[in-house]
Amino acid sequence: MPTACCLVPSPNHTYPGHPEAPERFSGLGGWRSRSYAAQLLWLDPSPAGAEEVGRVHTARMLKELEQACRQGPAIIDLAPTYVTRGSFDDALAAAGGALACSRAVLDGTARNAFALVRPPGHHAEPDRPMGFCLLNNLAIAAADALARGVRRVLVFDFDAHHGNGTQAAFWDEARATYFSTHQENIYPGSGQLESAPHARGRIVNLPLPARSGDAAFTRIADEALAPLARRTAPELILVSAGFDAAWRDPLTALGLSPAGFAALAEALVALAEECCQGRIVFVLEGGYQATAVASGAEAILGALTGSGARPEPDPSPYPESDIRPRLDRLVEMHGLRQSQSN
Ligand SMILES: [Zn+2]
């Protein structure tokens, strides 16, 4: 079965000097010359509808966002998040891309999928757009999957920022498990290790030091994510793929290289094969350096197609930080010791 993909570049969603710009996608397209190109099924998604979007966002938020866009361009928060006259339609198109990808996987058209969309989504909360994000693309796709009878979803979010919006969308949703890794002490400030005490073992937050690097993410996948997935037994895995976790990203400093993204993507795909017949959907979030976005996207596509193809190495020049003490604490806090999960 193929890997479904969609590309929603939203070229008119742009604001002078803002890093969340169409240029983020300028390096994409390297997949065309890759061995796995024939395995990619390119979808032509429709915009998300009111029913799908309304499963995550309040009617009032949607009305106010649409109005702000129609009166745009404008800055609507301190992140700063911007809107233009076409941004509401662009946001519906991005959410539609995530929906089309997850539906292709659920209906068996594709084994797995990658939605390359913007504007991004994971900071958008049910009642407010936030952090360069207008609608929460991944949460809309996850809620749609639950509405279609999927019993449990697992969301892994490796964007360098905490996905406060996705966490808020599933704060009290027992069928959704959310695991976020993010750089500590940066925007939006949420996602502390001890947060969400009501949902231990279901809402899992791992703030990381700057320059955690590739080895940290291999360890996180093996020691925390895999036991969480085995215990949760999801029927679909969704991934907030933020390539601002790249060492080259100008906004953040988590220190991943293309090889690190490839190893992480391969681990995630293997986990989906083990837990849920390979059903995994990646949705693009942040990433503000075009070559890092491009190599990260190729790492994901190489893993999804099982081709073994990896992007060109571009190792971080910085020493990696030790995450052992906090990872041990996280594993303890959420009951993820391997022996407990068996
Ligand atoms: Zn981010």
PDB file of C-alpha atoms in Angstrom, residues 51 55 103 106 140-151 153 175:
ATOM      1  CA  GLU A  51     -18.579  19.830  11.322  1.00  0.00           C
ATOM      2  CA  ARG A  55     -15.297  19.016  16.917  1.00  0.00           C
ATOM      3  CA  ARG A 103      -8.951   9.253   6.285  1.00  0.00           C
ATOM      4  CA  LEU A 106      -8.315   4.713   8.035  1.00  0.00           C
ATOM      5  CA  ILE A 140      -9.148  18.016  13.948  1.00  0.00           C
ATOM      6  CA  ALA A 141      -7.875  14.851  12.226  1.00  0.00           C
ATOM      7  CA  ALA A 142      -7.672  12.990  15.540  1.00  0.00           C
ATOM      8  CA  ALA A 143     -11.208  14.021  16.563  1.00  0.00           C
ATOM      9  CA  ASP A 144     -12.443  12.924  13.142  1.00  0.00           C
ATOM     10  CA  ALA A 145     -10.811   9.517  13.601  1.00  0.00           C
ATOM     11  CA  LEU A 146     -12.499   9.132  16.997  1.00  0.00           C
ATOM     12  CA  ALA A 147     -15.835  10.182  15.482  1.00  0.00           C
ATOM     13  CA  ARG A 148     -15.364   7.478  12.829  1.00  0.00           C
ATOM     14  CA  GLY A 149     -15.069   4.763  15.411  1.00  0.00           C
ATOM     15  CA  VAL A 150     -11.348   4.644  16.146  1.00  0.00           C
ATOM     16  CA  ARG A 151     -11.241   3.732  19.821  1.00  0.00           C
ATOM     17  CA  VAL A 153      -5.406   7.542  19.293  1.00  0.00           C
ATOM     18  CA  ARG A 175      -9.497   8.004  24.149  1.00  0.00           C
TER      19      ARG A 175
END
